[in-house]
mmCIF file of C-alpha atoms in Angstrom:
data_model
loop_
_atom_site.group_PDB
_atom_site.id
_atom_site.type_symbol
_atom_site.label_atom_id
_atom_site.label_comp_id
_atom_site.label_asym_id
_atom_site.label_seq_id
_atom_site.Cartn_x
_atom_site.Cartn_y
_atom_site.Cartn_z
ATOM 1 C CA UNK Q 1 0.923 -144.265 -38.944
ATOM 2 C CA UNK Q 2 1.282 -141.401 -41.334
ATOM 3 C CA UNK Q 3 3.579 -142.688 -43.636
ATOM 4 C CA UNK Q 4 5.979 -145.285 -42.865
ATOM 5 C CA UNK Q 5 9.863 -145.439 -43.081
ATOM 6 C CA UNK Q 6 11.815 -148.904 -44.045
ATOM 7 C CA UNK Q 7 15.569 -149.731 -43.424
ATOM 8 C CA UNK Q 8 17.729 -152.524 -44.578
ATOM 9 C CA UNK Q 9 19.027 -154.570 -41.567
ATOM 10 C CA UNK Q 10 22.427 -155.144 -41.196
ATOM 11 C CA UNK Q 11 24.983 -157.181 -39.755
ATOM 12 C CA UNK Q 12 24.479 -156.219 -35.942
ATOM 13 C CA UNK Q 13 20.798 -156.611 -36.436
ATOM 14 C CA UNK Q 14 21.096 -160.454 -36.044
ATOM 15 C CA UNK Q 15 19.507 -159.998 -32.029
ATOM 16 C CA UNK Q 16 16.408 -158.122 -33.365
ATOM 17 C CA UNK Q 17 15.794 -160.321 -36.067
ATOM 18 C CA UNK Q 18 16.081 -163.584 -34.442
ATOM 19 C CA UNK Q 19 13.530 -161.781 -31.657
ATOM 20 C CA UNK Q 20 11.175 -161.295 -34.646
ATOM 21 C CA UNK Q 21 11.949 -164.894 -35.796
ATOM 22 C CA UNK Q 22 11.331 -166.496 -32.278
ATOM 23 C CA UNK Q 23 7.927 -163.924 -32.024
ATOM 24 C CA UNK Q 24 6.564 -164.948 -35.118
ATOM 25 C CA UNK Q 25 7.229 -168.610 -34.566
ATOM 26 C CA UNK Q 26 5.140 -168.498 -31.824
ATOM 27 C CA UNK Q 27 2.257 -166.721 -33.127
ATOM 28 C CA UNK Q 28 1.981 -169.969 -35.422
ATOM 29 C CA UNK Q 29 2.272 -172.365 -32.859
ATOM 30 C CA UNK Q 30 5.636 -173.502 -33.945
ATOM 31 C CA UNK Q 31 8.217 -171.776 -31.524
ATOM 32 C CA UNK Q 32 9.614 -175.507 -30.727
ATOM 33 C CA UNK Q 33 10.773 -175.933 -34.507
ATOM 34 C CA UNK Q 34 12.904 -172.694 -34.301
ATOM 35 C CA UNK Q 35 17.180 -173.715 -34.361
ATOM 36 C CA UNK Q 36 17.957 -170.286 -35.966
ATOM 37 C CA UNK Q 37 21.191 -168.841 -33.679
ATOM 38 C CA UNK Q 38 22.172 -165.053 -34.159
ATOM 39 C CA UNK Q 39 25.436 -166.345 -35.440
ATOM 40 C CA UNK Q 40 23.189 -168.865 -37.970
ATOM 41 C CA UNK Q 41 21.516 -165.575 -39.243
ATOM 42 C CA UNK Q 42 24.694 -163.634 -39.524
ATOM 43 C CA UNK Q 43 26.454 -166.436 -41.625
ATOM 44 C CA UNK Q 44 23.723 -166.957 -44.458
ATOM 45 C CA UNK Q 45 21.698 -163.520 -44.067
ATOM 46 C CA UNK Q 46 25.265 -161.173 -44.288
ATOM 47 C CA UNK Q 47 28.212 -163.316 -45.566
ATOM 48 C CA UNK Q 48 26.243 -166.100 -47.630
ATOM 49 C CA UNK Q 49 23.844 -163.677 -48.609
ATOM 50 C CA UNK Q 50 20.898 -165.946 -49.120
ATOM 51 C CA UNK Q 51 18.116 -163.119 -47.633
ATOM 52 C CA UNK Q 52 17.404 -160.019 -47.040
ATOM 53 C CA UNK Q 53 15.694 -158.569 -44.323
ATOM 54 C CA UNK Q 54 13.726 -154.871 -44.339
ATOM 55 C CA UNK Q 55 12.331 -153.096 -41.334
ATOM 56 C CA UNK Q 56 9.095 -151.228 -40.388
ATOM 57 C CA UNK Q 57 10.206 -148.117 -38.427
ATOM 58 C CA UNK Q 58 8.563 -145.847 -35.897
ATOM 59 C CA UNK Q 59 10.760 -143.293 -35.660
ATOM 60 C CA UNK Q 60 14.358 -144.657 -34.220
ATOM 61 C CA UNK Q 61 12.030 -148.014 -33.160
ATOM 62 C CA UNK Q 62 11.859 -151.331 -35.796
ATOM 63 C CA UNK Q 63 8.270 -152.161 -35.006
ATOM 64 C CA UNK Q 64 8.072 -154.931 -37.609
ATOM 65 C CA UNK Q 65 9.946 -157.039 -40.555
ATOM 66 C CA UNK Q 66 9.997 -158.758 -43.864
ATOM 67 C CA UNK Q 67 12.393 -160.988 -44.517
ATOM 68 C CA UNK Q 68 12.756 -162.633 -48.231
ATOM 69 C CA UNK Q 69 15.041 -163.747 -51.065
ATOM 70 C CA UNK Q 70 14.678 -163.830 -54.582
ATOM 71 C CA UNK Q 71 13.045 -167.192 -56.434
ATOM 72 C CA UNK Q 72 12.700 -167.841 -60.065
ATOM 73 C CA UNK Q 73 10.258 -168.617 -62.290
ATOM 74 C CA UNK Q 74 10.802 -170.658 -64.814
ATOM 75 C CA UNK Q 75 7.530 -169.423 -67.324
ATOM 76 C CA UNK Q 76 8.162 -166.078 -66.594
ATOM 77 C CA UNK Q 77 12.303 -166.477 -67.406
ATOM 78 C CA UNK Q 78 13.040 -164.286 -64.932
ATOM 79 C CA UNK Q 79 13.213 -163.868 -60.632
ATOM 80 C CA UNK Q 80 10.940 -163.237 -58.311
ATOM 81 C CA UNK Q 81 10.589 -162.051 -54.380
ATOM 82 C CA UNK Q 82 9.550 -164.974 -52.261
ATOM 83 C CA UNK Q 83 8.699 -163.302 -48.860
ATOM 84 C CA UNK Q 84 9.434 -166.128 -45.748
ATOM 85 C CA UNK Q 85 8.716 -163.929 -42.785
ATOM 86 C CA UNK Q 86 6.259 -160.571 -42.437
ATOM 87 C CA UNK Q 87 5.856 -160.060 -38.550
ATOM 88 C CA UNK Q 88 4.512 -156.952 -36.928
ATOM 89 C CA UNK Q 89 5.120 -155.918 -33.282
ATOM 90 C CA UNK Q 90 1.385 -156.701 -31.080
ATOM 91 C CA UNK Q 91 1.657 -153.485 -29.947
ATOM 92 C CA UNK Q 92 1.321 -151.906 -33.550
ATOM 93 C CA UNK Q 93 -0.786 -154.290 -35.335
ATOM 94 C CA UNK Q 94 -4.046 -152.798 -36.842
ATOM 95 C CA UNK Q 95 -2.251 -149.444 -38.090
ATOM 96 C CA UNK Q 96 -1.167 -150.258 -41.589
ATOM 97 C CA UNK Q 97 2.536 -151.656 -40.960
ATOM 98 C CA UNK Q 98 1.727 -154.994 -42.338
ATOM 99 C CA UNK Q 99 0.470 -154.280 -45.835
ATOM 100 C CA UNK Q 100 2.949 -151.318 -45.923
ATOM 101 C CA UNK Q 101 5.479 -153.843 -45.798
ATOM 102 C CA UNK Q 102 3.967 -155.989 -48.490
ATOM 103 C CA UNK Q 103 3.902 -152.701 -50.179
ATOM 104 C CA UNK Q 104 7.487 -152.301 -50.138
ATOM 105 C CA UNK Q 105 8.103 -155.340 -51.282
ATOM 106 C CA UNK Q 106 5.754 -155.351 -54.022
ATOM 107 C CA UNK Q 107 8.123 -151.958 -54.838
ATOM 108 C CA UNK Q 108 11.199 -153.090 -54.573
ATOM 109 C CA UNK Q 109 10.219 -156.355 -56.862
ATOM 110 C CA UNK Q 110 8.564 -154.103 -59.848
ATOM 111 C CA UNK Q 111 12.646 -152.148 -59.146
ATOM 112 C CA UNK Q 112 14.325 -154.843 -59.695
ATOM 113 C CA UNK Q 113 12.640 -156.154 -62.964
ATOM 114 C CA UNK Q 114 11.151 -159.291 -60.687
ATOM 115 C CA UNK Q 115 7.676 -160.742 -62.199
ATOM 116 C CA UNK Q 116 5.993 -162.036 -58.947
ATOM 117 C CA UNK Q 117 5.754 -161.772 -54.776
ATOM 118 C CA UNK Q 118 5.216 -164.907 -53.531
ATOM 119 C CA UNK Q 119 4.998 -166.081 -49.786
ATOM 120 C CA UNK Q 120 3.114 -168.736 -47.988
ATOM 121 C CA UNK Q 121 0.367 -169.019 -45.057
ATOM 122 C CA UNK Q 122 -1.367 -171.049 -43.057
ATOM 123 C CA UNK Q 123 -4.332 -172.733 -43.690
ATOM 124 C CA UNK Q 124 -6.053 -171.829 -40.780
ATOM 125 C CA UNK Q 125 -4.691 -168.010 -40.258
ATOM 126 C CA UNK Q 126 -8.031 -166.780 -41.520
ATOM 127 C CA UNK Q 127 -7.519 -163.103 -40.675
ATOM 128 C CA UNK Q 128 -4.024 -163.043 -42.951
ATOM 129 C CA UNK Q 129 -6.283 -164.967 -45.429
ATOM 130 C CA UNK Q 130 -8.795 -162.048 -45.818
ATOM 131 C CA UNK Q 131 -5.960 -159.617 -45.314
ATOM 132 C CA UNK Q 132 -4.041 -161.077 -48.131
ATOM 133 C CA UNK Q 133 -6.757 -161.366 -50.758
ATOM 134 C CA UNK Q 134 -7.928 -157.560 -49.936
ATOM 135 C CA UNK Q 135 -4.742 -156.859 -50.897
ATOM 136 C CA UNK Q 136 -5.404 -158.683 -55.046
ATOM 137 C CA UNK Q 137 -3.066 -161.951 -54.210
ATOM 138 C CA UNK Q 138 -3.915 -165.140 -55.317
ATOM 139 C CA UNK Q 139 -3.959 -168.360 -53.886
ATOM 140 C CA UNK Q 140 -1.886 -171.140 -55.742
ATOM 141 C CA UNK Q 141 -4.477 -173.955 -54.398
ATOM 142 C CA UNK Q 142 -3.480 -176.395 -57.001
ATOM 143 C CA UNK Q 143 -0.001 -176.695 -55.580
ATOM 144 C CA UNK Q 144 1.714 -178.512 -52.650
ATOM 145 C CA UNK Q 145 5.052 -177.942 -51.295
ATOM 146 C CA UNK Q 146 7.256 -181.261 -50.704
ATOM 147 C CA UNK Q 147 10.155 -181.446 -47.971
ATOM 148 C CA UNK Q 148 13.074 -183.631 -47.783
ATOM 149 C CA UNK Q 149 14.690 -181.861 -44.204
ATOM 150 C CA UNK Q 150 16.637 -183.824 -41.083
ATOM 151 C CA UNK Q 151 17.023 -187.309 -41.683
ATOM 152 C CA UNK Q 152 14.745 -187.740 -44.694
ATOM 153 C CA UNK Q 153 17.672 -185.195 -46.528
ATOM 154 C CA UNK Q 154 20.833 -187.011 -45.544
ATOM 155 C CA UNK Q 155 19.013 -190.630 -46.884
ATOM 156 C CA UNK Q 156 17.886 -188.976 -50.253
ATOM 157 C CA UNK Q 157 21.470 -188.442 -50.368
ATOM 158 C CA UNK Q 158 22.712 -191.408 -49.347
ATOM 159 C CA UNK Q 159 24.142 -189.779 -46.437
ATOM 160 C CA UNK Q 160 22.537 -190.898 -43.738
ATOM 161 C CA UNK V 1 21.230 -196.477 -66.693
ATOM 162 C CA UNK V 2 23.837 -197.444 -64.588
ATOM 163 C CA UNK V 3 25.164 -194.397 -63.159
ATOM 164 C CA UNK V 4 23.672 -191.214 -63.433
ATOM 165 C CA UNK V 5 26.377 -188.663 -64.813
ATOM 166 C CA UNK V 6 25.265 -184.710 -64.333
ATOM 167 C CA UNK V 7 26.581 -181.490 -65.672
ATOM 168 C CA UNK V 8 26.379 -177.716 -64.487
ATOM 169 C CA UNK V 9 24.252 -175.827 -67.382
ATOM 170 C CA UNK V 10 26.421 -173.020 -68.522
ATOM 171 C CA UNK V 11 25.458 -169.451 -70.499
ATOM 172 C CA UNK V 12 25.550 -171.501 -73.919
ATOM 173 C CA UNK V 13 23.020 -174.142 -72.549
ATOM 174 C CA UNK V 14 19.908 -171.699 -72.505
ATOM 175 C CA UNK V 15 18.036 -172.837 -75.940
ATOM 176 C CA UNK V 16 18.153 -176.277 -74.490
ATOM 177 C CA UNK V 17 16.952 -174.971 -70.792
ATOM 178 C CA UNK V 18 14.145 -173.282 -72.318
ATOM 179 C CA UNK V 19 13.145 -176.330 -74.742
ATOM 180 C CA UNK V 20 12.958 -178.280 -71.945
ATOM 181 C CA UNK V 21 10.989 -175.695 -69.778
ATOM 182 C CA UNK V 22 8.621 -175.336 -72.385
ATOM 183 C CA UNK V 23 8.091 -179.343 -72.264
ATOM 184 C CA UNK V 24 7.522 -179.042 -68.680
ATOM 185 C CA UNK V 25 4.978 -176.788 -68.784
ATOM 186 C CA UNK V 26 3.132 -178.950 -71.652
ATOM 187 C CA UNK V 27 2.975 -181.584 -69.530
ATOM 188 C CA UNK V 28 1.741 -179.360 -66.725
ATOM 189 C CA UNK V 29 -0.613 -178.028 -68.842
ATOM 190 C CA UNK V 30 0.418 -174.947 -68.672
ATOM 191 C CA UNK V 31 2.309 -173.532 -71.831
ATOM 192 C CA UNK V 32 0.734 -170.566 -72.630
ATOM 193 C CA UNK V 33 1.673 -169.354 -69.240
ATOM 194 C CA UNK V 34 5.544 -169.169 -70.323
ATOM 195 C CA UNK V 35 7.001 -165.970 -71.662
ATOM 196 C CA UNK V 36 10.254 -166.622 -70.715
ATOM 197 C CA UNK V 37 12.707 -166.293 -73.573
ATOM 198 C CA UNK V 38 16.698 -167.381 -74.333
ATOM 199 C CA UNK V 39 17.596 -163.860 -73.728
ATOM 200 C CA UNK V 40 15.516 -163.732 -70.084
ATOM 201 C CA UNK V 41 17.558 -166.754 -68.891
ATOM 202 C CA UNK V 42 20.949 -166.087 -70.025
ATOM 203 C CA UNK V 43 20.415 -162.632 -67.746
ATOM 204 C CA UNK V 44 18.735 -163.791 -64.686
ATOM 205 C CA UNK V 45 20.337 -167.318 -64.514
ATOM 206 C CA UNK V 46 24.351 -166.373 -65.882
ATOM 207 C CA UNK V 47 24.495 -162.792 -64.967
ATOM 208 C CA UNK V 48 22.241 -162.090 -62.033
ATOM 209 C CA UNK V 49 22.986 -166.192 -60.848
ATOM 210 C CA UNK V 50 19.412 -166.060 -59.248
ATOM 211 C CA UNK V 51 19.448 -170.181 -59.747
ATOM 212 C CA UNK V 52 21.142 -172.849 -61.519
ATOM 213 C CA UNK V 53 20.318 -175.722 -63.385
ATOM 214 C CA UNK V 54 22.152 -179.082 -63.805
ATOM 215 C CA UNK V 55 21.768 -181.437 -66.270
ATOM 216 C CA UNK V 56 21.294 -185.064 -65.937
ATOM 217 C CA UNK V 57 23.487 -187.171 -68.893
ATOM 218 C CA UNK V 58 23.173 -190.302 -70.964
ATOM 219 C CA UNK V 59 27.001 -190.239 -72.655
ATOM 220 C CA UNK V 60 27.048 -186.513 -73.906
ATOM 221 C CA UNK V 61 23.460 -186.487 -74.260
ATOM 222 C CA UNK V 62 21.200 -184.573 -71.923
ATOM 223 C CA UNK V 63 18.382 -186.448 -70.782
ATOM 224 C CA UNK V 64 16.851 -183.980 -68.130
ATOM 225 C CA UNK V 65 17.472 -181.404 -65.726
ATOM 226 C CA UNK V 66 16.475 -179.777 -62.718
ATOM 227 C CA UNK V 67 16.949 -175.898 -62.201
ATOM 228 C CA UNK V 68 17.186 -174.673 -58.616
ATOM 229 C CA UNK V 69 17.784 -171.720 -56.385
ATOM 230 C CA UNK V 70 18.779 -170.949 -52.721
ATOM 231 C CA UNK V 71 15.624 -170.236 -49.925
ATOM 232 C CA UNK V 72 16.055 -169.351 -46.477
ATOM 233 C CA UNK V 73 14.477 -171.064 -43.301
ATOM 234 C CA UNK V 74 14.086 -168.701 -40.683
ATOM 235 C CA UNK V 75 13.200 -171.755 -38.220
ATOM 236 C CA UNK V 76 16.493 -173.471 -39.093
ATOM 237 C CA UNK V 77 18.589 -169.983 -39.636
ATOM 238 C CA UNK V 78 20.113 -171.033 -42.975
ATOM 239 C CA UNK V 79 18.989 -171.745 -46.447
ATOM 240 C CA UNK V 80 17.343 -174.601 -48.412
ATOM 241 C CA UNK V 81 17.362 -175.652 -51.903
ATOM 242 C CA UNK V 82 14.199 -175.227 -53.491
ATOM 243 C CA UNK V 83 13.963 -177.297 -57.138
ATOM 244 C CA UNK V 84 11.925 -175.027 -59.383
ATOM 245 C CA UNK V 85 11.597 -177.449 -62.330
ATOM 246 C CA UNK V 86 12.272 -181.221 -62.640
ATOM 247 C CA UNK V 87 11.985 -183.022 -66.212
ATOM 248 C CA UNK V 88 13.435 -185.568 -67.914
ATOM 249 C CA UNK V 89 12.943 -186.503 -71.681
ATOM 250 C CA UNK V 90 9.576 -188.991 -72.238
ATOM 251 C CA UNK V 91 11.838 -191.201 -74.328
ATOM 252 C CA UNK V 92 14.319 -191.494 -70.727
ATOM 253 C CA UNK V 93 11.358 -191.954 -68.171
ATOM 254 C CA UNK V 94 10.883 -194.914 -65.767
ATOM 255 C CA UNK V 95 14.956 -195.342 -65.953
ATOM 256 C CA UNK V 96 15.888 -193.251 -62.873
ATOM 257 C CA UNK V 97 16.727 -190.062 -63.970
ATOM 258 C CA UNK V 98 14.557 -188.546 -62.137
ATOM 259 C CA UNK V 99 15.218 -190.186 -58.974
ATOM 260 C CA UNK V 100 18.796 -189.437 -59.800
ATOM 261 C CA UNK V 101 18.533 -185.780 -59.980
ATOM 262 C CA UNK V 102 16.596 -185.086 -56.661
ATOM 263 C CA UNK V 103 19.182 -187.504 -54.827
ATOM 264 C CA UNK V 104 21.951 -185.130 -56.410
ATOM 265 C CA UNK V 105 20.339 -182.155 -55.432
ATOM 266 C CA UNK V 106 19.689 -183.584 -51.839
ATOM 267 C CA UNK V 107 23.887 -184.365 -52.044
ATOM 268 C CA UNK V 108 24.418 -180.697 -53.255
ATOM 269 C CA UNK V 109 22.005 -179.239 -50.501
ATOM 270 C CA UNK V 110 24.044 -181.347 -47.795
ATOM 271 C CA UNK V 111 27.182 -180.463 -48.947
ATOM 272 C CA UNK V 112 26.226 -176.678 -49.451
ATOM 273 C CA UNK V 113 25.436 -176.765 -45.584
ATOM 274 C CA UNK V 114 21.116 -176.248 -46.159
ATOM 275 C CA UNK V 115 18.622 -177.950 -44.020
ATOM 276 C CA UNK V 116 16.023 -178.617 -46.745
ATOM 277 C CA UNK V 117 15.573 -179.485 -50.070
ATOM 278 C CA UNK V 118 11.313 -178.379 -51.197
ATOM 279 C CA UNK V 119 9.937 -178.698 -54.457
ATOM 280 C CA UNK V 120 6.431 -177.812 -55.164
ATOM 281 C CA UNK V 121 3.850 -180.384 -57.398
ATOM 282 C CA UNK V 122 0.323 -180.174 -58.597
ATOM 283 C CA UNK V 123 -2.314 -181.623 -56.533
ATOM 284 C CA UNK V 124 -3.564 -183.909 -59.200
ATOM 285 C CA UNK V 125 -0.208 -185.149 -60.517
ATOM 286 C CA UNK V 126 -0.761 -188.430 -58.335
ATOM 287 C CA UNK V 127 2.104 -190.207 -59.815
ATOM 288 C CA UNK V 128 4.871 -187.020 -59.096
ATOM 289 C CA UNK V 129 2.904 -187.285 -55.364
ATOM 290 C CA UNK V 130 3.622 -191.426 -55.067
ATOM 291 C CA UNK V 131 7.196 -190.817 -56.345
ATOM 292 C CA UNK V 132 8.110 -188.136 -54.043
ATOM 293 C CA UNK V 133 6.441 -189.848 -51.060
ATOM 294 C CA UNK V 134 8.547 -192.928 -51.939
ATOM 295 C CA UNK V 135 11.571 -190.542 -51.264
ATOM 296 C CA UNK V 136 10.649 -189.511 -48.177
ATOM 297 C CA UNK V 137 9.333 -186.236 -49.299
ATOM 298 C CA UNK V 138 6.431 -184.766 -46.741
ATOM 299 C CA UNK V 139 3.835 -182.786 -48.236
ATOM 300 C CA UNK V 140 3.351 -179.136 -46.348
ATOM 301 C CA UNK V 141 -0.619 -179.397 -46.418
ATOM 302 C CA UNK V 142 -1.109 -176.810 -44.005
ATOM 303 C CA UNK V 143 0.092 -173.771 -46.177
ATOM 304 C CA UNK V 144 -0.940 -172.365 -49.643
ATOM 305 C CA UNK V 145 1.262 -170.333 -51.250
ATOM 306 C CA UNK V 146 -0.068 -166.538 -52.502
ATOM 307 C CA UNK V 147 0.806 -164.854 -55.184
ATOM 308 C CA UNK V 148 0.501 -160.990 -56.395
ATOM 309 C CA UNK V 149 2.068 -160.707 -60.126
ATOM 310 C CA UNK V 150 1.505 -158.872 -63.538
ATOM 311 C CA UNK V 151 -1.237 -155.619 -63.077
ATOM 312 C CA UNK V 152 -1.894 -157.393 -58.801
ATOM 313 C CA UNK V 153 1.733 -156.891 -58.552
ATOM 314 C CA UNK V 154 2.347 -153.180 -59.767
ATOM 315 C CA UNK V 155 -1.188 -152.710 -57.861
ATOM 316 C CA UNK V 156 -0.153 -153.353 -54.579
ATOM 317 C CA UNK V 157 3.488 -151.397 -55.559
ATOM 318 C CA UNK V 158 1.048 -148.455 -55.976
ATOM 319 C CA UNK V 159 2.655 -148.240 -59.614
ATOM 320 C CA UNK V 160 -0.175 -149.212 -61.755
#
């Protein structure tokens, strides 16, 4: 990879990136937990509005993705990028497309007046780990995300 | 308190949101960390409407709040609510207001159509960790969050 072209995805997209979605999912031994439908992704990602997705291109191919949506932080008074999903293609893994996505996004943040990139991984993914921290980010170790989902979510609001 | 009553913050509410972010932090130990100013959060929470904040009420007093933003679940294929900050006045504690606000949220991210409502706390806050067990809440042990911000951030955006 010489240098290495992004594009917005669009509406009629929704295929690819649910691919990407399903691919990554599986990489993290969680494929069974994916629900996501194309028309799921093309309600909140194009007419909600609650993500954006960017591509990694190889000439007229999308060999990888980032897909993320702004957070805020309250000490900083102002947003941040909070990336969900970075997956690269097998096929082109090793060549840069990766961290030239977390590049990208680390761009478009300082753009748009954001103070932070955020995202999350796994424990044991040792490789992103290393990958990650070469890269100057820094683990939030004192911090542990809680989850009200399913069932749990309809009785916390006495819906259920 | 009976029942809870809660209010939408509005553009004119900001001095208040930051007092009480500012209080937050204290507790968390954490107050030189925040920069943010009344100017900082009337843009990115009234103009750019990157997250919201409601306020929990005792007549027309506020007695807490909670200020929250939209994620996105790629597994589920629409977004979450993610609660950024949860406080509620020391002289109000141990009354429900608390409790009252996460079950609102939890209403709000039903009837908003999201599959989650996540909240992050720190590992030694062990009564936070009880309380949001007692809810139902699961803790996502498996993943650390990482972070690139400040001179990391404009690093890795090749811009420093």
């Amino acid at each position: 990879m010489a240098e290495c072209r992004f594009r917005f995805a669009n509406e009629s997209d929704c295929r690819l990136i649910l691919k990407f979605i399903r691919s990554l999912a599986k990489y993290e031994k969680m494929e069974d937990e994916v629900v996501a439908t194309e028309e799921l992704l093309r309600e909140w990602l194009f007419e909600k509005k609650k993500a954006e997705v960017i591509f990694a291109m190889d000439g007229e191919e999308e060999v990888g993705f980032a897909l993320f949506f702004h957070n805020l932080s309250t000490f900083l008074g102002r947003a941040g990028i909070y990336l969900e999903d970075l997956y690269v293609r097998p096929s082109y893994r090793g060549k840069g497309y990766g961290k030239a996505l977390l590049k990208e996004l680390a761009h478009i943040a300082v753009i748009r007046g954001c103070g932070r990139l955020e995202w999350a991984c796994l424990d044991w993914n040792q490789p992103s780990i290393d990958f990650y921290k070469s890269l100057g980010a820094v683990p939030m170790d004192e911090w542990t995300v809680y989850r009200a989902a399913g069932k749990g979510l309809l009785e916390l609001a006495d819906l259920s």
